[in-house]
């Protein structure tokens, strides 16, 4: 028996009717579904609440799903009870409907990873214990698996054991970053499980520590001493990982990547580590892309641990970036798919796509608005302010506000804006200008999308309708 053809029943308000129908009509042909549109007696669809919709819902006979606007918040139970078929909450911006329908189903196992993040707290001897614990908690919350206690050259830091014990008491796994055997012994005795780093200068002491170590070359440029250290540690049964050392750009970066390839070829079954912070901390560029590329390299080469830190400001979220990048690259490599259209949280400066209304659509909107609310848009390099019979626009938000002032001066009956209202419009137009500058999508009363760094905002323009029998409008913003 053939399966039932999909029929979507779209619910909207009067203002969005034309735009919704113009988008759904071609989309239905592309995606192959039937549809119907119910226009409820309210101007702004986003002001509808589920109980309000439930009292007015009229579902055609062959409907398979009811779709309501994404702004409809709250408990859907009353609406689901009134509907003979499932209720689907659509995107907040109806211009996103094509992407909503055509997006692939999310992978069921997405989020798995096999790369361990070691997050270093640099210069620990200079930092108070409570601050170290606070940084460690932030690192762990961002995805770090191991907290690395970074020491300094010179005299041994005799308080290292106390710090390691405190970190262990907080539930952290701990590594020690030092070449000094005295510091390392104190840290290991207090619960450190990994030592960074071991070379010819301290490898003899390493056999007594009883923990895993990171084997490094004496001279990174030619890997001098690395094979001898690996052989020595293996002979004495010391567990190890190999770090050929990633070099900064202009100081052998490309060759150092080649050394990782060479070491992997010579030691196909060995565990490797990469210190990605040598690139993110020493390259003046936003770190998310750098971390993702390096994690992709590690994923392809079966490098199962990375060392990072967050000292320089442009790399202040590196731990979280590495956490997201290891999941993205694991999915890409294990499924043999490109690392795109799966997880957009690492797209921060720009957006994956820009969704904006055309000037013609904004003119049509201005002609159809009957309330006193102003709508802000970003389109074709300009900030637009649309209201009842008004469409003002300019590349400079200050000019838009001046146009609004002149319009109100000429029209004595127009709705005068208050100081608070003007502040709100200025704030929104600032966001719109930022979106235009960086290549992002602007939606009024919504935060700009900064990937995983996005901060939520309270809605000021749109207020949902209460469970009432009459149309409800929002504030006159």
Short mmCIF file of C-alpha atoms in Angstrom, two decimals:
data_model
loop_
_atom_site.label_atom_id
_atom_site.label_comp_id
_atom_site.label_asym_id
_atom_site.label_seq_id
_atom_site.Cartn_x
_atom_site.Cartn_y
_atom_site.Cartn_z
CA UNK A 1 0.00 0.00 0.00
CA UNK A 2 1.56 3.33 -1.02
CA UNK A 3 2.49 5.72 1.78
CA UNK A 4 0.38 8.81 2.32
CA UNK A 5 1.59 11.91 0.52
CA UNK A 6 2.81 14.64 2.86
CA UNK A 7 0.41 17.54 3.31
CA UNK A 8 1.59 20.47 5.43
CA UNK A 9 -0.93 22.90 6.86
CA UNK A 10 0.82 26.23 7.46
CA UNK A 11 -0.62 28.59 10.06
CA UNK A 12 0.27 32.28 9.84
CA UNK A 13 -0.96 35.85 10.37
CA UNK A 14 -2.19 38.44 7.90
CA UNK A 15 1.10 40.28 7.49
CA UNK A 16 3.10 37.18 6.52
CA UNK A 17 0.46 35.64 4.24
CA UNK A 18 1.85 36.88 0.93
CA UNK A 19 5.48 36.14 1.77
CA UNK A 20 4.65 32.67 3.09
CA UNK A 21 2.67 31.69 0.02
CA UNK A 22 5.37 33.00 -2.33
CA UNK A 23 7.95 30.80 -0.59
CA UNK A 24 5.86 27.67 -0.06
CA UNK A 25 4.45 27.44 -3.59
CA UNK A 26 7.78 26.72 -5.37
CA UNK A 27 9.09 24.82 -2.35
CA UNK A 28 6.20 22.36 -2.49
CA UNK A 29 7.14 21.50 -6.05
CA UNK A 30 10.82 21.10 -5.25
CA UNK A 31 10.36 18.98 -2.13
CA UNK A 32 7.17 17.31 -3.42
CA UNK A 33 4.44 17.88 -0.84
CA UNK A 34 0.90 19.25 -0.76
CA UNK A 35 0.04 22.20 1.41
CA UNK A 36 -2.62 24.55 2.68
CA UNK A 37 -2.32 27.94 4.39
CA UNK A 38 -4.58 29.15 7.18
CA UNK A 39 -4.44 32.89 7.89
CA UNK A 40 -5.59 33.66 11.42
CA UNK A 41 -7.11 37.01 12.50
CA UNK A 42 -3.91 38.57 13.77
CA UNK A 43 -1.45 40.90 12.07
CA UNK A 44 1.85 39.55 13.39
CA UNK A 45 2.09 35.75 13.32
CA UNK A 46 4.85 35.72 15.90
CA UNK A 47 2.40 37.05 18.50
CA UNK A 48 0.29 33.89 18.37
CA UNK A 49 0.40 31.49 21.31
CA UNK A 50 -0.40 27.75 21.07
CA UNK A 51 -3.68 28.05 23.07
CA UNK A 52 -4.75 31.01 20.92
CA UNK A 53 -4.07 29.03 17.74
CA UNK A 54 -5.84 25.94 19.12
CA UNK A 55 -9.17 27.79 19.34
CA UNK A 56 -8.97 28.79 15.68
CA UNK A 57 -7.24 25.84 14.03
CA UNK A 58 -9.02 24.32 11.01
CA UNK A 59 -7.09 21.38 9.60
CA UNK A 60 -7.94 20.04 6.10
CA UNK A 61 -8.82 16.36 5.86
CA UNK A 62 -5.62 14.95 4.34
CA UNK A 63 -3.15 16.98 6.38
CA UNK A 64 -0.18 15.02 7.74
CA UNK A 65 1.49 17.82 9.72
CA UNK A 66 0.56 21.27 10.99
CA UNK A 67 3.35 23.85 10.94
CA UNK A 68 3.23 26.92 13.18
CA UNK A 69 5.68 29.86 13.23
CA UNK A 70 8.90 29.38 15.14
CA UNK A 71 8.14 32.27 17.49
CA UNK A 72 5.11 30.45 18.92
CA UNK A 73 6.46 29.60 22.34
CA UNK A 74 5.13 27.65 25.28
CA UNK A 75 3.33 24.40 25.93
CA UNK A 76 2.00 22.82 22.72
CA UNK A 77 -0.32 20.37 24.48
CA UNK A 78 -3.51 22.37 23.88
CA UNK A 79 -2.65 22.76 20.21
CA UNK A 80 -1.71 19.11 19.83
CA UNK A 81 -5.04 18.13 21.39
CA UNK A 82 -6.89 20.31 18.89
CA UNK A 83 -4.97 18.94 15.91
CA UNK A 84 -5.69 15.55 14.29
CA UNK A 85 -2.03 15.28 13.22
CA UNK A 86 1.41 16.17 14.60
CA UNK A 87 2.27 19.83 15.18
CA UNK A 88 5.62 21.04 13.89
CA UNK A 89 7.27 24.29 14.99
CA UNK A 90 8.88 25.84 11.92
CA UNK A 91 11.78 28.27 11.68
CA UNK A 92 11.43 31.73 13.22
CA UNK A 93 12.23 33.32 9.88
CA UNK A 94 9.98 32.05 7.09
CA UNK A 95 12.81 32.75 4.64
CA UNK A 96 14.50 29.74 6.23
CA UNK A 97 11.74 27.36 5.13
CA UNK A 98 13.66 26.06 2.08
CA UNK A 99 16.64 25.14 4.26
CA UNK A 100 14.27 23.73 6.89
CA UNK A 101 12.69 21.31 4.43
CA UNK A 102 15.77 20.45 2.41
CA UNK A 103 18.26 19.95 5.23
CA UNK A 104 19.53 16.38 5.68
CA UNK A 105 18.54 14.47 8.78
CA UNK A 106 21.10 14.95 11.57
CA UNK A 107 23.44 11.97 12.01
CA UNK A 108 22.38 9.78 14.90
CA UNK A 109 25.89 9.32 16.28
CA UNK A 110 27.19 12.86 15.85
CA UNK A 111 29.31 14.10 18.73
CA UNK A 112 31.59 11.11 19.14
CA UNK A 113 35.33 11.76 19.32
CA UNK A 114 38.62 9.98 19.96
CA UNK A 115 40.97 12.94 20.47
CA UNK A 116 41.82 13.86 24.06
CA UNK A 117 42.18 17.55 24.95
CA UNK A 118 44.97 18.45 27.35
CA UNK A 119 44.46 22.07 28.45
CA UNK A 120 47.50 23.82 29.89
CA UNK A 121 47.41 26.41 32.66
CA UNK A 122 50.58 28.35 31.93
CA UNK A 123 52.97 29.72 34.55
CA UNK A 124 51.25 28.01 37.46
CA UNK A 125 53.97 28.97 40.01
CA UNK A 126 52.84 32.60 39.61
CA UNK A 127 49.11 31.94 40.01
CA UNK A 128 47.18 31.62 43.31
CA UNK A 129 45.71 28.17 43.92
CA UNK A 130 42.09 29.31 43.79
CA UNK A 131 42.66 30.95 40.42
CA UNK A 132 44.23 27.74 39.12
CA UNK A 133 41.18 25.80 40.27
CA UNK A 134 38.87 28.34 38.62
CA UNK A 135 40.73 28.13 35.29
CA UNK A 136 40.68 24.33 35.49
CA UNK A 137 36.92 24.33 36.05
CA UNK A 138 36.45 26.57 33.00
CA UNK A 139 38.67 24.32 30.89
CA UNK A 140 36.80 21.21 31.97
CA UNK A 141 33.47 22.88 31.27
CA UNK A 142 34.71 23.71 27.76
CA UNK A 143 35.62 20.09 27.06
CA UNK A 144 39.13 19.52 28.42
CA UNK A 145 39.86 15.94 29.47
CA UNK A 146 43.14 16.63 31.26
CA UNK A 147 44.37 19.75 33.09
CA UNK A 148 48.04 20.40 32.42
CA UNK A 149 50.01 22.14 35.17
CA UNK A 150 52.51 24.36 33.38
CA UNK A 151 55.76 24.97 35.25
CA UNK A 152 58.62 27.40 34.60
CA UNK A 153 62.36 26.99 33.98
CA UNK A 154 64.67 27.54 36.92
CA UNK A 155 64.49 26.30 40.48
CA UNK A 156 62.03 23.48 41.20
CA UNK A 157 58.53 24.57 42.21
CA UNK A 158 58.12 22.84 45.54
CA UNK A 159 54.38 23.59 45.82
CA UNK A 160 53.49 21.68 42.67
CA UNK A 161 52.29 18.68 44.68
CA UNK A 162 49.78 20.79 46.58
CA UNK A 163 48.34 22.15 43.33
CA UNK A 164 48.09 18.71 41.75
CA UNK A 165 46.34 17.31 44.84
CA UNK A 166 43.87 20.19 44.84
CA UNK A 167 43.08 19.60 41.17
CA UNK A 168 42.66 15.88 41.78
CA UNK A 169 40.36 16.62 44.72
CA UNK A 170 38.21 18.65 42.31
CA UNK A 171 37.90 15.57 40.08
CA UNK A 172 40.34 16.59 37.34
CA UNK A 173 42.79 14.35 35.59
CA UNK A 174 46.17 16.08 35.73
CA UNK A 175 49.36 16.22 33.69
CA UNK A 176 52.59 18.01 34.57
CA UNK A 177 54.45 20.12 32.00
CA UNK A 178 58.07 20.23 33.12
CA UNK A 179 61.51 18.85 32.33
CA UNK A 180 62.63 19.06 35.95
CA UNK A 181 62.75 15.58 37.56
CA UNK A 182 62.18 17.00 41.05
CA UNK A 183 58.99 18.85 40.04
CA UNK A 184 57.78 15.88 38.07
CA UNK A 185 58.34 13.45 40.96
CA UNK A 186 56.38 15.69 43.33
CA UNK A 187 53.53 16.02 40.83
CA UNK A 188 53.37 12.30 40.10
CA UNK A 189 53.37 11.46 43.80
CA UNK A 190 50.34 13.74 44.19
CA UNK A 191 48.33 12.19 41.37
CA UNK A 192 49.57 13.49 38.01
CA UNK A 193 49.06 10.77 35.40
CA UNK A 194 50.97 12.19 32.42
CA UNK A 195 54.33 13.94 32.05
CA UNK A 196 55.10 16.56 29.40
CA UNK A 197 57.87 16.19 28.33
CA UNK A 198 60.64 13.58 28.32
CA UNK A 199 63.82 13.67 26.24
CA UNK A 200 67.43 12.66 26.73
CA UNK A 201 67.84 15.03 29.70
CA UNK A 202 65.31 13.35 31.98
CA UNK A 203 64.41 9.99 30.46
CA UNK A 204 66.39 7.99 32.99
CA UNK A 205 64.32 9.47 35.81
CA UNK A 206 61.13 8.74 33.87
CA UNK A 207 61.39 4.99 34.39
CA UNK A 208 60.81 5.51 38.12
CA UNK A 209 57.69 7.67 37.84
CA UNK A 210 55.33 4.87 36.86
CA UNK A 211 53.14 7.05 34.65
CA UNK A 212 52.72 7.74 30.94
CA UNK A 213 55.07 10.30 29.40
CA UNK A 214 55.33 12.39 26.24
CA UNK A 215 58.53 11.62 24.32
CA UNK A 216 59.97 14.64 22.49
CA UNK A 217 63.08 15.19 20.36
CA UNK A 218 66.10 17.04 21.72
CA UNK A 219 66.22 19.03 18.48
CA UNK A 220 62.77 19.31 16.83
CA UNK A 221 64.13 20.42 13.44
CA UNK A 222 65.73 17.04 12.74
CA UNK A 223 64.12 14.90 15.49
CA UNK A 224 67.54 14.35 17.03
CA UNK A 225 67.31 12.13 20.09
CA UNK A 226 63.68 11.10 19.58
CA UNK A 227 64.28 7.52 18.47
CA UNK A 228 66.78 6.95 21.29
CA UNK A 229 64.32 8.26 23.87
CA UNK A 230 61.50 6.12 22.47
CA UNK A 231 63.70 3.02 22.50
CA UNK A 232 64.92 3.72 26.03
CA UNK A 233 61.42 4.21 27.42
CA UNK A 234 60.02 1.19 25.59
CA UNK A 235 62.88 -0.99 26.84
CA UNK A 236 62.01 -0.06 30.43
CA UNK A 237 58.28 -0.56 29.97
CA UNK A 238 57.32 3.11 30.29
CA UNK A 239 54.08 4.00 28.53
CA UNK A 240 54.55 6.86 26.11
CA UNK A 241 53.13 9.13 23.47
CA UNK A 242 55.25 10.84 20.83
CA UNK A 243 55.25 14.58 20.16
CA UNK A 244 57.46 15.56 17.18
CA UNK A 245 56.72 19.25 18.09
CA UNK A 246 54.60 21.57 15.95
CA UNK A 247 56.58 24.67 14.99
CA UNK A 248 55.15 28.20 14.44
CA UNK A 249 54.77 29.74 10.99
CA UNK A 250 58.11 31.12 9.71
CA UNK A 251 59.99 28.81 12.06
CA UNK A 252 59.45 25.50 10.31
CA UNK A 253 55.69 25.01 10.43
CA UNK A 254 55.38 23.10 7.14
CA UNK A 255 58.37 20.90 7.87
CA UNK A 256 57.04 20.13 11.33
CA UNK A 257 53.81 18.84 9.82
CA UNK A 258 55.95 16.65 7.60
CA UNK A 259 57.71 15.29 10.68
CA UNK A 260 54.37 14.20 12.11
CA UNK A 261 53.70 12.33 8.88
CA UNK A 262 57.14 10.75 9.01
CA UNK A 263 56.82 9.69 12.64
CA UNK A 264 53.39 8.22 11.98
CA UNK A 265 54.87 6.25 9.07
CA UNK A 266 57.75 4.92 11.19
CA UNK A 267 55.60 4.26 14.26
CA UNK A 268 52.22 3.27 12.79
CA UNK A 269 50.79 1.99 16.07
CA UNK A 270 52.20 4.58 18.47
CA UNK A 271 50.13 7.18 20.30
CA UNK A 272 50.97 10.73 19.18
CA UNK A 273 50.27 14.16 20.63
CA UNK A 274 50.27 17.58 18.96
CA UNK A 275 50.71 20.90 20.75
CA UNK A 276 48.27 22.97 18.69
CA UNK A 277 48.83 25.99 20.93
CA UNK A 278 52.18 26.54 19.21
CA UNK A 279 50.18 27.74 16.23
CA UNK A 280 47.05 29.29 17.77
CA UNK A 281 48.96 31.30 20.37
CA UNK A 282 51.65 32.46 17.94
CA UNK A 283 49.52 33.39 14.91
CA UNK A 284 47.49 36.62 15.08
CA UNK A 285 44.27 35.27 13.65
CA UNK A 286 40.98 34.04 15.08
CA UNK A 287 41.77 30.60 16.42
CA UNK A 288 38.66 28.58 15.52
CA UNK A 289 39.67 27.87 11.93
CA UNK A 290 43.25 27.09 12.89
CA UNK A 291 42.12 24.65 15.56
CA UNK A 292 39.72 22.94 13.17
CA UNK A 293 42.39 22.45 10.50
CA UNK A 294 44.88 21.04 13.00
CA UNK A 295 42.27 18.75 14.53
CA UNK A 296 41.44 17.54 11.03
CA UNK A 297 45.12 16.74 10.49
CA UNK A 298 45.22 14.90 13.81
CA UNK A 299 42.06 12.96 12.99
CA UNK A 300 43.44 11.76 9.66
CA UNK A 301 46.77 10.78 11.23
CA UNK A 302 45.27 9.06 14.29
CA UNK A 303 46.84 11.58 16.65
CA UNK A 304 44.65 11.01 19.67
CA UNK A 305 45.69 13.84 21.98
CA UNK A 306 46.32 17.54 21.59
CA UNK A 307 47.74 20.17 23.93
CA UNK A 308 46.21 23.64 23.89
CA UNK A 309 45.94 26.72 26.07
CA UNK A 310 44.14 30.06 26.25
CA UNK A 311 46.71 32.74 27.01
CA UNK A 312 46.47 35.18 24.10
CA UNK A 313 43.09 36.91 23.70
CA UNK A 314 42.41 35.78 20.11
CA UNK A 315 42.66 32.17 21.33
CA UNK A 316 40.65 32.64 24.52
CA UNK A 317 38.09 29.97 23.55
CA UNK A 318 40.50 27.42 22.09
CA UNK A 319 39.47 24.58 24.40
CA UNK A 320 35.84 24.82 23.36
CA UNK A 321 36.86 25.20 19.72
CA UNK A 322 38.96 22.05 19.92
CA UNK A 323 36.08 20.20 21.58
CA UNK A 324 33.72 21.08 18.73
CA UNK A 325 36.39 20.54 16.08
CA UNK A 326 37.25 17.04 17.29
CA UNK A 327 33.59 16.03 17.00
CA UNK A 328 33.22 17.58 13.55
CA UNK A 329 36.42 16.05 12.17
CA UNK A 330 35.71 12.65 13.74
CA UNK A 331 32.35 12.59 11.98
CA UNK A 332 33.88 13.70 8.68
CA UNK A 333 36.73 11.19 8.70
CA UNK A 334 34.79 8.23 10.08
CA UNK A 335 31.86 8.76 7.69
CA UNK A 336 34.02 9.95 4.77
CA UNK A 337 31.95 13.10 4.31
CA UNK A 338 32.93 16.75 4.08
CA UNK A 339 32.91 18.64 7.40
CA UNK A 340 30.08 20.97 6.38
CA UNK A 341 26.34 21.33 6.90
CA UNK A 342 26.59 19.20 10.04
CA UNK A 343 27.42 21.58 12.89
CA UNK A 344 27.71 25.35 12.38
CA UNK A 345 28.90 26.27 15.89
CA UNK A 346 32.43 26.99 14.67
CA UNK A 347 31.16 29.50 12.10
CA UNK A 348 31.53 32.62 14.21
CA UNK A 349 32.67 35.72 12.33
CA UNK A 350 30.34 35.21 9.37
CA UNK A 351 27.20 33.12 8.91
CA UNK A 352 26.83 29.94 6.90
CA UNK A 353 24.39 31.81 4.68
CA UNK A 354 22.83 35.26 4.54
CA UNK A 355 19.05 35.50 4.55
CA UNK A 356 17.64 38.93 3.75
CA UNK A 357 14.54 40.50 2.25
CA UNK A 358 14.69 42.29 -1.09
CA UNK A 359 13.88 46.03 -1.34
CA UNK A 360 10.70 45.13 -3.23
CA UNK A 361 9.57 42.83 -0.43
CA UNK A 362 10.22 45.60 2.10
CA UNK A 363 8.19 48.08 0.03
CA UNK A 364 5.30 45.60 -0.07
CA UNK A 365 5.61 45.10 3.67
CA UNK A 366 5.47 48.85 4.33
CA UNK A 367 2.28 49.07 2.27
CA UNK A 368 0.62 46.27 4.23
CA UNK A 369 1.51 47.28 7.81
CA UNK A 370 -1.38 48.75 9.79
CA UNK A 371 0.08 48.87 13.31
CA UNK A 372 2.48 51.40 14.81
CA UNK A 373 5.43 49.03 15.14
CA UNK A 374 8.71 49.61 13.33
CA UNK A 375 10.58 46.70 11.72
CA UNK A 376 14.34 46.79 11.21
CA UNK A 377 16.03 44.94 8.35
CA UNK A 378 19.49 44.60 6.82
CA UNK A 379 19.40 44.29 3.05
CA UNK A 380 21.73 45.01 0.13
CA UNK A 381 24.23 46.97 2.17
CA UNK A 382 21.71 49.20 3.92
CA UNK A 383 19.80 49.36 7.18
CA UNK A 384 16.05 49.54 6.58
CA UNK A 385 13.32 50.84 8.88
CA UNK A 386 9.83 49.79 7.83
CA UNK A 387 6.56 50.94 9.38
CA UNK A 388 3.00 51.87 8.49
CA UNK A 389 3.49 53.40 5.04
CA UNK A 390 7.15 54.15 5.80
CA UNK A 391 10.28 52.61 4.31
CA UNK A 392 13.48 54.43 5.28
CA UNK A 393 16.92 53.13 4.43
CA UNK A 394 20.57 54.13 4.31
CA UNK A 395 23.99 52.57 4.80
CA UNK A 396 24.39 54.80 7.88
CA UNK A 397 21.95 54.07 10.75
CA UNK A 398 22.28 57.68 11.93
CA UNK A 399 20.88 58.81 8.59
CA UNK A 400 17.96 56.41 8.97
CA UNK A 401 17.14 57.92 12.36
CA UNK A 402 17.41 61.41 10.87
CA UNK A 403 15.01 60.38 8.10
CA UNK A 404 12.62 59.12 10.77
CA UNK A 405 12.90 62.41 12.70
CA UNK A 406 12.12 64.40 9.56
CA UNK A 407 9.19 62.13 8.72
CA UNK A 408 7.70 62.61 12.16
CA UNK A 409 8.26 66.37 12.02
CA UNK A 410 6.26 66.57 8.80
CA UNK A 411 3.48 64.28 10.01
CA UNK A 412 2.05 65.69 13.24
CA UNK A 413 -0.29 62.70 13.63
CA UNK A 414 2.45 60.08 13.46
CA UNK A 415 3.23 57.95 16.48
CA UNK A 416 6.07 59.77 18.28
CA UNK A 417 8.91 57.60 19.49
CA UNK A 418 9.98 57.75 23.12
CA UNK A 419 13.57 57.86 24.35
CA UNK A 420 13.37 54.17 25.23
CA UNK A 421 11.94 53.37 21.82
CA UNK A 422 14.72 55.34 20.13
CA UNK A 423 17.30 53.44 22.18
CA UNK A 424 15.75 50.15 21.11
CA UNK A 425 15.79 51.12 17.44
CA UNK A 426 19.38 52.32 17.71
CA UNK A 427 20.42 49.06 19.33
CA UNK A 428 18.73 46.99 16.65
CA UNK A 429 20.16 49.09 13.82
CA UNK A 430 23.62 48.69 15.35
CA UNK A 431 23.16 44.91 15.14
CA UNK A 432 21.92 45.27 11.57
CA UNK A 433 25.00 47.29 10.61
CA UNK A 434 27.25 44.71 12.26
CA UNK A 435 25.54 42.00 10.23
CA UNK A 436 26.06 43.96 7.01
CA UNK A 437 29.71 44.59 7.87
CA UNK A 438 30.58 40.98 8.63
CA UNK A 439 28.27 39.11 6.28
CA UNK A 440 25.74 37.82 8.78
CA UNK A 441 21.97 37.44 8.85
CA UNK A 442 20.11 40.02 10.91
CA UNK A 443 16.74 39.28 12.48
CA UNK A 444 15.06 41.87 14.65
CA UNK A 445 14.87 40.99 18.33
CA UNK A 446 17.24 38.06 17.79
CA UNK A 447 20.92 37.86 18.73
CA UNK A 448 23.39 37.75 15.89
CA UNK A 449 24.68 34.23 15.35
CA UNK A 450 28.21 33.98 16.75
CA UNK A 451 28.29 30.18 16.67
CA UNK A 452 28.93 28.62 20.06
CA UNK A 453 29.64 32.11 21.47
CA UNK A 454 26.11 33.36 20.77
CA UNK A 455 24.47 35.05 23.75
CA UNK A 456 20.71 34.88 24.16
CA UNK A 457 18.68 38.09 24.21
CA UNK A 458 15.31 38.94 25.69
CA UNK A 459 12.65 39.78 23.15
CA UNK A 460 11.58 43.43 23.27
CA UNK A 461 9.68 43.92 20.02
CA UNK A 462 7.42 40.86 19.85
CA UNK A 463 5.31 39.83 22.82
CA UNK A 464 3.23 36.63 22.45
CA UNK A 465 -0.54 36.83 22.57
CA UNK A 466 -2.19 35.65 25.77
CA UNK A 467 -4.87 33.00 25.83
CA UNK A 468 -7.61 35.41 24.87
CA UNK A 469 -10.42 35.60 22.37
CA UNK A 470 -9.26 38.75 20.65
CA UNK A 471 -6.23 39.74 18.65
CA UNK A 472 -3.27 40.86 20.73
CA UNK A 473 -0.52 43.14 19.54
CA UNK A 474 2.92 43.75 21.02
CA UNK A 475 4.61 46.91 22.18
CA UNK A 476 4.83 49.76 19.70
CA UNK A 477 8.50 49.18 18.98
#
